[in-house]
Coordinates of C-alpha atoms in Angstrom, one line a residue:
X1 CA 107.1 99.4 69.2
X2 CA 110.1 97.2 70.7
X3 CA 111.4 97.9 74.0
X4 CA 114.7 97.2 75.4
X5 CA 113.2 95.5 78.7
X6 CA 110.0 94.2 79.6
X7 CA 109.0 93.9 83.2
X8 CA 106.4 91.4 84.4
X9 CA 104.8 92.6 87.6
X10 CA 104.8 95.9 89.4
X11 CA 105.5 95.0 92.9
X12 CA 108.5 96.6 94.7
X13 CA 111.1 94.6 92.8
X14 CA 109.6 95.3 89.3
X15 CA 109.3 98.8 90.1
X16 CA 112.8 99.5 91.1
X17 CA 114.1 97.6 88.1
X18 CA 111.9 99.7 85.8
X19 CA 112.9 103.0 87.6
X20 CA 116.6 102.3 87.4
X21 CA 116.6 101.0 83.9
X22 CA 114.5 103.9 82.8
X23 CA 117.0 106.3 84.3
X24 CA 119.6 104.8 82.2
X25 CA 117.6 105.8 79.0
X26 CA 116.5 102.2 78.3
X27 CA 113.1 101.6 76.6
X28 CA 111.1 100.0 79.5
X29 CA 107.7 98.5 79.8
X30 CA 106.1 97.3 82.8
X31 CA 103.2 95.0 82.5
X32 CA 100.7 94.3 85.4
X33 CA 97.9 91.8 85.1
X34 CA 95.7 93.4 87.8
X35 CA 93.7 96.9 87.4
X36 CA 96.2 98.7 89.6
X37 CA 100.2 98.9 90.0
X38 CA 102.0 97.9 93.0
X39 CA 101.5 94.1 93.8
X40 CA 101.5 93.9 97.6
X41 CA 101.7 97.6 97.8
X42 CA 98.0 98.5 98.1
X43 CA 96.2 101.0 99.9
X44 CA 92.6 101.6 100.3
X45 CA 89.7 102.8 102.3
X46 CA 88.9 99.2 103.3
X47 CA 86.7 99.9 106.4
X48 CA 84.9 103.2 106.3
X49 CA 85.2 106.5 104.2
X50 CA 88.2 108.6 105.3
X51 CA 90.1 105.6 107.1
X52 CA 93.0 104.6 104.9
X53 CA 94.7 101.1 105.1
X54 CA 97.7 99.4 103.7
X55 CA 96.0 96.2 102.8
X56 CA 99.1 94.2 102.5
X57 CA 102.7 95.7 102.9
X58 CA 103.1 98.6 105.3
X59 CA 106.5 99.2 106.8
X60 CA 109.5 100.6 104.8
X61 CA 112.4 100.3 106.8
X62 CA 114.0 97.6 104.4
X63 CA 113.6 99.9 101.3
X64 CA 114.9 103.0 103.3
X65 CA 118.1 101.2 104.3
X66 CA 118.6 99.6 101.1
X67 CA 120.9 100.1 98.3
X68 CA 117.7 100.4 96.2
X69 CA 116.4 103.1 98.5
X70 CA 119.5 105.0 98.7
X71 CA 119.8 105.2 94.8
X72 CA 116.2 106.0 94.1
X73 CA 115.3 107.8 97.3
X74 CA 116.1 111.3 96.0
X75 CA 114.1 110.7 92.8
X76 CA 111.2 109.2 94.5
X77 CA 111.0 112.2 97.2
X78 CA 111.1 114.6 94.2
X79 CA 108.0 112.7 92.9
X80 CA 105.9 112.7 96.2
X81 CA 107.1 109.9 98.5
X82 CA 107.6 111.0 102.0
X83 CA 108.4 108.8 104.9
X84 CA 106.8 109.0 108.5
X85 CA 108.7 108.0 111.4
X86 CA 108.2 107.0 115.1
X87 CA 110.8 107.1 117.9
X88 CA 109.2 103.9 119.1
X89 CA 109.3 101.4 116.4
X90 CA 108.3 98.2 118.1
X91 CA 107.1 96.7 121.4
X92 CA 105.8 93.4 122.8
X93 CA 102.8 93.2 125.1
X94 CA 102.3 90.0 127.1
X95 CA 98.8 88.5 128.2
X96 CA 99.9 89.4 131.8
X97 CA 100.1 93.1 130.8
X98 CA 104.0 93.2 130.8
X99 CA 105.4 95.5 128.1
X100 CA 108.7 96.3 126.5
X101 CA 109.1 99.1 124.0
X102 CA 112.2 99.5 121.7
X103 CA 113.2 103.0 121.0
X104 CA 115.6 104.4 118.3
X105 CA 117.8 105.5 121.2
X106 CA 120.3 102.6 121.9
X107 CA 121.4 104.2 125.1
X108 CA 117.9 104.2 126.4
X109 CA 117.3 100.5 125.3
X110 CA 120.6 99.3 126.7
X111 CA 119.6 100.9 130.2
X112 CA 115.7 99.5 129.9
X113 CA 117.2 96.0 129.1
X114 CA 119.7 96.3 131.9
X115 CA 117.2 97.0 134.6
X116 CA 115.2 94.1 133.6
X117 CA 118.1 91.8 134.1
X118 CA 121.7 92.4 134.7
X119 CA 123.8 91.8 131.6
X120 CA 121.0 91.9 129.2
X121 CA 121.6 95.6 128.3
X122 CA 125.3 94.6 127.5
X123 CA 124.2 91.8 125.5
X124 CA 122.0 94.0 123.3
X125 CA 125.0 96.3 122.7
X126 CA 127.0 93.3 121.6
X127 CA 124.4 92.0 119.4
X128 CA 123.7 95.1 117.5
X129 CA 127.2 96.1 117.7
X130 CA 128.2 92.9 116.0
X131 CA 125.8 93.5 113.1
X132 CA 127.2 96.9 112.6
X133 CA 130.8 95.8 112.9
X134 CA 130.0 93.0 110.0
X135 CA 127.9 95.1 108.2
X136 CA 129.9 95.2 104.9
X137 CA 130.1 91.5 104.8
X138 CA 126.7 90.6 106.2
X139 CA 124.5 92.9 104.3
X140 CA 126.5 91.9 101.0
X141 CA 125.6 88.3 101.9
X142 CA 122.0 89.3 102.5
X143 CA 121.3 91.4 99.6
X144 CA 124.0 91.4 97.0
X145 CA 124.6 89.1 93.9
X146 CA 125.8 85.9 95.4
X147 CA 127.3 84.5 92.4
X148 CA 129.6 87.3 91.3
X149 CA 133.2 88.4 91.5
X150 CA 132.5 91.2 94.1
X151 CA 131.1 88.5 96.4
X152 CA 134.1 85.9 95.6
X153 CA 136.5 88.8 96.5
X154 CA 134.6 89.7 99.6
X155 CA 134.7 86.0 100.8
X156 CA 138.4 85.9 100.1
X157 CA 138.8 89.2 102.2
X158 CA 137.1 87.5 105.0
X159 CA 139.4 84.5 104.8
X160 CA 142.4 86.8 105.0
X161 CA 140.7 88.7 107.9
X162 CA 139.4 85.7 109.9
X163 CA 141.3 82.8 108.7
X164 CA 139.5 79.9 107.2
X165 CA 138.5 78.4 110.8
X166 CA 137.3 81.9 111.9
X167 CA 135.1 82.4 108.8
X168 CA 133.7 78.7 109.3
X169 CA 133.0 79.6 113.0
X170 CA 131.3 83.0 112.0
X171 CA 129.2 81.1 109.3
X172 CA 128.2 78.5 112.0
X173 CA 127.2 81.0 114.6
X174 CA 125.2 82.7 111.8
X175 CA 123.0 79.6 111.4
X176 CA 121.7 79.7 115.0
X177 CA 118.3 79.5 115.6
X178 CA 116.5 82.3 117.4
X179 CA 115.3 80.1 120.4
X180 CA 119.1 79.2 120.9
X181 CA 120.1 83.0 120.7
X182 CA 117.5 84.3 122.9
X183 CA 117.3 81.6 125.5
X184 CA 121.3 81.6 126.0
X185 CA 121.8 85.4 125.6
X186 CA 119.0 87.2 127.5
X187 CA 117.6 86.4 130.9
X188 CA 114.6 88.6 130.6
X189 CA 111.4 86.9 129.4
X190 CA 110.4 90.3 128.1
X191 CA 113.4 91.0 126.1
X192 CA 113.1 87.3 124.6
X193 CA 109.4 88.0 123.9
X194 CA 110.3 91.3 122.1
X195 CA 112.4 89.7 119.3
X196 CA 111.0 86.3 119.1
X197 CA 107.8 87.3 117.1
X198 CA 110.0 89.3 114.4
X199 CA 111.4 86.0 113.1
X200 CA 107.9 85.3 111.5
X201 CA 108.2 88.4 109.4
X202 CA 111.4 86.8 107.8
X203 CA 109.2 83.7 107.0
X204 CA 110.9 81.7 109.7
X205 CA 110.2 80.5 113.3
X206 CA 112.2 80.5 116.6
X207 CA 113.5 76.9 115.7
X208 CA 114.5 78.0 112.0
X209 CA 118.4 77.7 111.0
X210 CA 119.6 81.4 110.8
X211 CA 116.7 82.9 112.4
X212 CA 119.1 84.3 115.1
X213 CA 121.0 86.2 112.6
X214 CA 117.7 87.6 111.0
X215 CA 116.5 88.4 114.7
X216 CA 120.0 90.3 115.2
X217 CA 119.5 92.3 111.9
X218 CA 116.1 93.1 112.5
X219 CA 117.2 94.6 115.9
X220 CA 119.7 96.5 114.7
X221 CA 117.5 97.9 111.8
X222 CA 114.7 99.0 113.8
X223 CA 116.9 100.6 116.6
X224 CA 118.8 102.3 113.9
X225 CA 116.2 103.3 111.4
X226 CA 112.7 102.8 113.2
X227 CA 109.7 101.3 111.5
X228 CA 108.9 104.0 108.8
X229 CA 105.7 104.0 106.8
X230 CA 104.7 106.0 103.7
X231 CA 102.6 109.2 104.1
X232 CA 99.4 108.4 102.4
X233 CA 99.9 104.7 102.5
X234 CA 102.1 102.3 100.5
X235 CA 100.0 103.2 97.5
X236 CA 101.4 106.7 97.5
X237 CA 105.0 105.2 96.8
X238 CA 103.6 103.3 93.9
X239 CA 102.4 106.5 92.5
X240 CA 105.8 108.1 93.2
X241 CA 107.3 105.1 91.2
X242 CA 104.8 105.7 88.5
X243 CA 105.7 109.3 88.1
X244 CA 109.4 108.6 88.1
X245 CA 109.2 105.9 85.5
X246 CA 107.1 108.1 83.2
X247 CA 109.4 111.0 83.8
X248 CA 112.2 108.8 82.5
X249 CA 110.2 107.8 79.5
X250 CA 109.3 104.3 80.7
X251 CA 105.8 102.8 80.2
X252 CA 103.5 101.0 82.5
X253 CA 100.3 99.2 81.6
X254 CA 97.5 97.6 83.9
X255 CA 95.1 94.9 83.0
X256 CA 98.0 93.4 80.8
X257 CA 98.1 89.8 81.7
X258 CA 101.1 88.1 80.1
X259 CA 100.2 84.7 78.7
X260 CA 103.6 83.5 77.5
X261 CA 107.2 84.8 77.4
X262 CA 108.2 84.2 73.8
X263 CA 111.5 82.2 73.3
X264 CA 113.3 81.4 70.3
X265 CA 116.6 79.6 69.9
X266 CA 117.1 79.8 73.5
X267 CA 116.5 83.4 73.8
X268 CA 114.0 85.6 74.8
X269 CA 112.1 87.5 71.9
X270 CA 109.4 89.3 74.0
X271 CA 105.9 88.5 75.4
X272 CA 102.4 87.4 74.4
X273 CA 99.4 88.9 76.2
X274 CA 96.1 87.2 77.0
X275 CA 94.2 88.4 73.9
X276 CA 97.0 87.6 71.5
X277 CA 99.0 90.9 71.6
X278 CA 102.9 90.4 71.1
X279 CA 105.4 92.7 72.3
X280 CA 109.1 92.6 71.2
X281 CA 112.0 92.8 73.7
X282 CA 115.4 91.0 73.9
X283 CA 115.0 91.2 77.9
X284 CA 112.3 90.1 80.1
X285 CA 112.4 90.5 84.1
X286 CA 109.6 88.3 85.6
X287 CA 108.5 89.2 88.9
X288 CA 106.8 85.8 89.4
X289 CA 107.0 82.6 91.5
X290 CA 108.6 79.5 90.1
X291 CA 105.0 78.1 89.7
X292 CA 104.1 81.0 87.5
X293 CA 107.4 81.0 85.4
X294 CA 107.5 77.4 84.8
X295 CA 104.1 76.4 84.9
X296 CA 102.4 79.2 82.9
X297 CA 104.9 81.6 81.2
X298 CA 107.5 79.4 79.6
X299 CA 104.9 77.1 77.9
X300 CA 106.9 74.9 75.5
X301 CA 110.6 75.7 76.5
X302 CA 112.6 72.6 77.2
X303 CA 113.9 73.3 80.8
X304 CA 113.6 70.0 82.7
X305 CA 115.7 70.7 85.7
X306 CA 113.9 73.9 86.4
X307 CA 110.4 72.5 85.7
X308 CA 111.2 69.5 88.1
X309 CA 112.6 71.9 90.7
X310 CA 109.6 74.4 90.5
X311 CA 107.3 71.5 91.2
X312 CA 109.2 70.8 94.4
X313 CA 109.4 74.5 95.4
X314 CA 107.7 74.9 98.7
X315 CA 105.5 77.8 99.8
X316 CA 105.2 78.7 103.5
X317 CA 102.5 79.8 106.1
X318 CA 99.7 82.2 105.1
X319 CA 99.2 85.7 106.1
X320 CA 95.9 86.9 107.6
X321 CA 95.3 90.8 107.6
X322 CA 92.6 92.5 109.8
X323 CA 92.0 96.3 109.8
X324 CA 89.8 98.4 112.1
X325 CA 88.4 101.9 111.9
X326 CA 88.3 103.2 115.5
X327 CA 86.4 106.3 116.8
X328 CA 89.1 107.2 119.2
X329 CA 92.6 106.4 120.4
X330 CA 93.2 102.7 121.9
X331 CA 93.8 102.6 125.6
X332 CA 96.5 99.8 126.0
X333 CA 96.6 97.9 129.3
X334 CA 100.2 98.7 129.6
X335 CA 101.4 102.4 129.6
X336 CA 103.8 103.8 126.9
X337 CA 102.5 102.0 123.8
X338 CA 100.3 104.8 122.4
X339 CA 103.1 105.8 120.0
X340 CA 104.7 102.7 119.1
X341 CA 104.5 101.6 115.4
X342 CA 104.2 97.9 115.7
X343 CA 103.2 96.1 118.9
X344 CA 103.3 92.2 119.1
X345 CA 100.8 90.6 121.3
X346 CA 102.6 87.4 122.3
X347 CA 103.7 85.7 125.5
X348 CA 107.2 85.0 124.3
X349 CA 109.3 82.2 122.6
X350 CA 107.2 79.2 123.3
X351 CA 103.8 81.0 122.2
X352 CA 105.4 82.2 119.0
X353 CA 106.7 78.6 118.4
X354 CA 103.4 77.0 119.0
X355 CA 101.4 79.3 116.8
X356 CA 103.7 78.9 114.0
X357 CA 103.9 75.1 114.3
X358 CA 100.2 74.8 114.6
X359 CA 99.9 77.0 111.3
X360 CA 102.5 74.9 109.5
X361 CA 100.5 71.8 110.3
X362 CA 97.6 73.5 108.7
X363 CA 95.8 74.3 112.0
X364 CA 94.1 77.7 113.1
X365 CA 96.6 78.5 115.7
X366 CA 95.0 78.5 119.3
X367 CA 96.5 81.9 120.2
X368 CA 98.0 83.4 117.1
X369 CA 101.0 85.7 117.1
X370 CA 99.6 89.1 116.3
X371 CA 101.3 92.2 114.9
X372 CA 99.3 95.4 115.6
X373 CA 100.5 98.5 113.6
X374 CA 99.1 102.0 114.5
X375 CA 99.7 103.9 111.4
X376 CA 97.7 106.9 112.3
X377 CA 100.2 107.7 115.0
X378 CA 102.9 108.2 112.4
X379 CA 100.8 109.5 109.6
X380 CA 97.7 111.4 110.7
X381 CA 96.3 111.6 107.2
X382 CA 95.5 107.9 107.8
X383 CA 92.2 108.6 109.8
X384 CA 89.7 111.6 110.4
X385 CA 90.9 113.8 113.4
X386 CA 90.5 112.3 116.7
X387 CA 89.9 108.7 115.1
X388 CA 92.4 105.8 114.6
X389 CA 93.1 102.8 112.4
X390 CA 94.6 99.4 113.4
X391 CA 96.6 97.3 111.0
X392 CA 96.7 93.7 112.2
X393 CA 99.1 91.3 110.6
X394 CA 99.0 87.5 111.5
X395 CA 102.2 85.9 110.0
X396 CA 101.1 82.3 111.2
X397 CA 97.8 81.5 109.4
X398 CA 97.4 78.1 107.5
X399 CA 97.6 77.9 103.8
X400 CA 95.6 74.8 103.7
X401 CA 93.2 74.3 106.5
X402 CA 93.3 71.0 108.1
X403 CA 91.9 71.8 111.5
X404 CA 91.6 74.1 114.4
X405 CA 94.2 73.8 117.4
X406 CA 91.6 75.2 119.8
X407 CA 88.7 72.7 118.4
X408 CA 86.1 75.6 117.8
X409 CA 86.3 76.5 114.1
X410 CA 84.8 73.9 112.1
X411 CA 85.0 75.4 108.6
X412 CA 87.9 74.1 106.4
X413 CA 87.8 76.8 103.8
X414 CA 88.9 80.3 104.2
X415 CA 85.7 81.7 102.5
X416 CA 83.6 80.4 105.6
X417 CA 86.4 80.5 108.3
X418 CA 87.3 84.2 107.5
X419 CA 85.3 85.8 110.3
X420 CA 85.4 83.1 112.7
X421 CA 89.2 83.4 112.9
X422 CA 88.7 87.3 112.9
X423 CA 86.7 86.9 115.9
X424 CA 89.4 84.9 117.8
X425 CA 91.8 87.7 116.7
X426 CA 89.4 90.4 118.0
X427 CA 88.8 88.6 121.5
X428 CA 92.8 88.6 121.8
X429 CA 92.8 92.3 121.0
X430 CA 90.0 93.3 123.2
X431 CA 91.9 91.8 126.2
X432 CA 94.9 94.2 125.3
X433 CA 92.7 97.5 124.7
X434 CA 90.5 98.6 127.7
X435 CA 88.2 100.8 125.4
X436 CA 88.0 98.5 122.5
X437 CA 84.2 98.0 122.3
X438 CA 83.8 101.5 122.9
X439 CA 85.9 102.7 120.1
X440 CA 85.3 99.9 117.4
X441 CA 83.5 101.3 114.4
X442 CA 84.0 98.5 111.8
X443 CA 86.6 95.8 110.7
X444 CA 87.8 94.3 107.5
X445 CA 89.4 90.8 107.3
X446 CA 91.4 89.6 104.4
X447 CA 92.3 85.8 104.6
X448 CA 95.2 84.1 102.9
X449 CA 92.9 83.2 99.9
X450 CA 91.9 86.8 99.5
X451 CA 95.4 87.8 99.4
X452 CA 96.2 85.4 96.8
X453 CA 93.4 86.4 94.8
X454 CA 94.5 90.1 94.9
X455 CA 98.2 88.9 93.9
X456 CA 98.8 85.5 92.2
X457 CA 102.3 85.6 93.7
X458 CA 100.9 85.2 97.2
X459 CA 100.4 81.4 96.8
X460 CA 98.2 80.3 99.6
X461 CA 98.5 83.8 101.0
X462 CA 102.3 83.2 101.5
X463 CA 103.5 86.7 101.4
X464 CA 107.3 85.8 101.3
X465 CA 107.5 84.1 97.9
X466 CA 108.0 80.7 99.2
X467 CA 109.3 78.9 102.2
X468 CA 112.4 80.6 103.6
X469 CA 114.2 77.6 105.2
X470 CA 117.8 77.4 104.4
X471 CA 117.4 75.1 101.5
X472 CA 115.4 77.6 99.6
X473 CA 117.4 80.7 100.6
X474 CA 120.6 82.5 99.8
X475 CA 122.3 80.7 96.9
X476 CA 119.6 78.0 96.9
X477 CA 116.8 80.5 96.2
X478 CA 114.6 79.4 94.4
X479 CA 116.4 76.3 93.2
X480 CA 119.6 74.5 94.6
X481 CA 121.2 75.2 90.9
X482 CA 120.0 78.8 90.7
X483 CA 122.4 81.5 89.6
X484 CA 121.3 85.1 90.3
X485 CA 117.8 84.5 89.0
X486 CA 118.9 83.5 85.5
X487 CA 118.1 80.2 83.5
X488 CA 119.0 78.6 80.4
X489 CA 116.8 81.0 78.6
X490 CA 119.2 83.9 77.6
X491 CA 117.8 87.3 78.3
X492 CA 115.3 86.1 81.0
X493 CA 116.0 86.9 84.8
X494 CA 113.6 86.1 87.6
X495 CA 113.2 88.8 90.2
X496 CA 110.8 89.0 93.1
X497 CA 110.5 87.5 96.6
X498 CA 111.0 83.9 95.3
X499 CA 114.7 84.8 94.4
X500 CA 117.5 86.0 96.3
X501 CA 117.5 88.3 98.5
X502 CA 114.1 87.0 99.1
X503 CA 111.0 88.7 100.6
X504 CA 110.3 92.4 102.1
X505 CA 110.3 95.7 100.8
X506 CA 114.2 96.1 100.1
X507 CA 113.7 95.7 96.2
X508 CA 117.0 93.8 96.3
X509 CA 116.3 91.4 93.3
X510 CA 115.0 94.1 91.2
X511 CA 118.0 96.3 92.0
X512 CA 120.5 93.6 91.5
X513 CA 118.9 92.5 88.0
X514 CA 119.1 96.4 87.0
X515 CA 122.7 96.6 88.0
X516 CA 123.6 93.4 85.8
X517 CA 121.9 94.9 83.1
X518 CA 124.0 98.2 83.3
X519 CA 121.9 100.5 85.2

């Protein structure tokens, strides 16, 4: 059977593209090399029976607020996908016990910031208000097809509105690093510490160009929409996508490892699976990294510029996941944290900068930045009654191990270093939770190498599809000569985190590709 579109990979972008194209009556086939769909959307009882963990991606605010979420949300809800919310999306807890909670009530946040340092509340209002005022322009740049007439018209509109110098000034301010933004805007170290760790979740650091703008966008998003998770885990969202795609006539196959994208006369003709099966289609959407696409799937196609660029494409820091099953509720050393969705354990900008820099140099950070999720507080189905789970994400682990910033861990590979690094994280967690030893049942750690083994797109455990510095982002993602994920091969579109609009659960590249194909 021939198909209109073959989609390689069943992560969020592949699922979004498949659902949108299937809804338009297209004959769609999704091919997943693993034995389950979802890519980084993976839910399992990783620690003990009855305790449900999102092993990789967990927070869905980007999808819920995205064009893909708006378009597919009602259909997915009809197929069983349900968001779980918290009124307290994020907080920071410093080693000295000081804490600050961000709520979904802007008035309350402004008052809390102002109480910490006069002027900080007003600064917060300006920051999130600025994102809101610029939303049509800003979110088009962050999520739309950059090489398109709509974007060109939008830019011309901004020139008319702001003038050339005004637009240049806006662009210049948007390139500010987060350190510059936080240290010159907020007087309170707690407010600075609240937002500094969030840039790591964008694949950036406090010193990265445009990290301030991403920090402001995150502040706006979590205040406006919270940090929702999916009832039953991210795997439940995958099942909703499966059901929706099937209901629209689409097909999906697991254990279907694509060995080659078939190209003839400069045009896609289909794919060949390992084992030799060939499937015909004039259109292929490949949710893969540049290394996979140009190093494995396009075997003998003459693409010298793309192949050279793929060899130079850089991947970012690794990600480390640590999951706990607990017999009771955590007693945090600071009050008011029991219902917070995501808590960062960090001392502030310098601590975040130090840990990220150590990881980028191939070192185990001496004091890693830890993000702690409490999904059972949003979704009681995640743990037996009265019990709890914790989801720890460490976004600054080394991809290639060269040493230990603390001089304690001697292992130089993740297979032997995994538990030693987990011990370091657990020691930090124990200092922040009074009853930790009393309620701990069991833990499960996933090192960067484990994550790559589960998903080959997570190269070295990089969950962001490649380093997210300015030279590999926006119109330059994945390559400086890239145009909306297309190449010289007609009918081929690269989607996924390695392409604009980059990583996260927004589904933007799949959405944009499907729209260009008429969805």
